[in-house]
């Protein structure tokens, strides 16, 4: 950061005030707790998950848990009544005309001679090759290599050490746009390198701002919908911030509010990554000031809205100086996100990579209709199930039969989640059975396969599930099971596959055509994406015999795995594992796990 010329004339704090006295902090937090208790709110007390008014036998647990973890009924950190219905109050509106802000620098782009020499035709060709659409005026030209970004050597060296060799599509266009000081709307598939696309120019931005003084808050603020994504972004900010010894912090629900309070009050935090609810709590506690924030990022804004945080997000945007630089990143771009962008961004550039809401073309989606719902997977795989009970049951059965496997859902504590993620990254777990709580923010490079055992609640969640594989240019596979009851989702899935230029199996199309709205749209004109089916509805989770399943076989041959639903059983010739549910019983022929199911109960589980 450049030195603040007025800092020498600033009032010098006595040494005892240059640090936060821990006893004073404890007194403040204790006072806060007492004040809340006087209102009938027991801050920090535990509460069972059942107290939050949610049927945890459905996948709604995922979204209830996420809301709770943001302080809307967090079992570990309650800020309201135990019925979980009281939301965190947004921040009060700020009258910025009464606040004197320091000047900030936003336009920091240094155009490389190679880029300056590009003609309009060259730029159009590059964007076309990247499947990129850009709208706005005075748009910076895309950069082809890291050298074109004109970063300082220390940052380029850090990027190189992190394993980056060539910028991804979103990085090639987003970085120069942001360095040019423009607000940005970026719509890109998951696993596209979008985090680095805003972290790198954020670092450049803050190095050109006046130094932080004692008691100042962060310069860069990143909002994320979940603790997993916030932690992942924080890891990236630390990694690249080391180039300039920048100090980062992360705050989210479910962790100690007292510890977070102390860290922020100690000051010196240049980059803060936060979930909306916890940030609002800490701002109200005066743990952090937003006065110095001049670079604001809303990552996965669509997900924050899905979790019900639109009022909180809007209030945070209002609390930050109006002339800030604001970036909005999302994998989808629903109408409500467009309305938010109109309200909180100024003359933004919009970048879209691929089609909005389409599947990642690096993930091969394999759809196959079966007579039942069972499937097999081998290797490091994430299996998504809509019911917590189903997650625990499947994880237990697999573990009992010798396969490193664990459950991942909203009932886990933060340290348990962290341990699961570390075990996956260390290859100690081959199978992660999860609810949608794991669908956002997880970045486990070893994952090559995603299996949607239960369909997602909507097509956007499906896209994010599939995005847990095929990350950073790697190839992956996503398997989806779907029953006859789920014709609405089948209709959305047809559109998703067509948008991603992937084949649509005839059986899937036949099921989608059972949806009246989809059938009407196709019969009335055909083509296009086939509509979104008007939402999926939430009924009918049962998966009895005679249903339809979408999944796939994983190869075969030695060491392979597959699945079948025929009368003879048999799958995955040697060394594989899987699920087999023949109509009349049956068994695993050579190596594997067999799950037999009658009605809603597992009748037997065997291993050969």
mmCIF file of C-alpha atoms in Angstrom, residues 51 60 74 108 164 192 201 210 221 230 244 262 278 286 291 408 426 456 497 555 568 587 602:
data_model
loop_
_atom_site.group_PDB
_atom_site.id
_atom_site.type_symbol
_atom_site.label_atom_id
_atom_site.label_comp_id
_atom_site.label_asym_id
_atom_site.label_seq_id
_atom_site.Cartn_x
_atom_site.Cartn_y
_atom_site.Cartn_z
ATOM 1 C CA UNK A 51 -36.009 -27.309 17.841
ATOM 2 C CA UNK A 60 -34.814 -29.025 3.559
ATOM 3 C CA UNK A 74 -27.752 -21.702 14.827
ATOM 4 C CA UNK A 108 -4.972 0.501 -12.132
ATOM 5 C CA UNK A 164 -1.050 -21.787 -12.488
ATOM 6 C CA UNK A 192 -13.627 -22.103 -13.554
ATOM 7 C CA UNK A 201 -6.978 -7.716 -8.823
ATOM 8 C CA UNK A 210 -3.572 4.462 1.759
ATOM 9 C CA UNK A 221 -14.595 -7.507 1.703
ATOM 10 C CA UNK A 230 -15.741 -18.763 2.845
ATOM 11 C CA UNK A 244 2.753 -8.497 -0.054
ATOM 12 C CA UNK A 262 -10.973 -10.364 19.223
ATOM 13 C CA UNK A 278 -21.979 -13.330 11.034
ATOM 14 C CA UNK A 286 -18.484 -2.845 16.722
ATOM 15 C CA UNK A 291 -15.648 2.571 6.433
ATOM 16 C CA UNK A 408 -21.266 -35.021 5.360
ATOM 17 C CA UNK A 426 -5.394 -36.914 1.970
ATOM 18 C CA UNK A 456 -31.382 -31.828 -6.586
ATOM 19 C CA UNK A 497 -27.988 -31.190 -21.113
ATOM 20 C CA UNK A 555 -16.286 -49.220 -17.155
ATOM 21 C CA UNK A 568 -28.583 -62.707 -12.742
ATOM 22 C CA UNK A 587 -25.949 -61.567 -5.479
ATOM 23 C CA UNK A 602 -32.801 -52.380 3.977
#
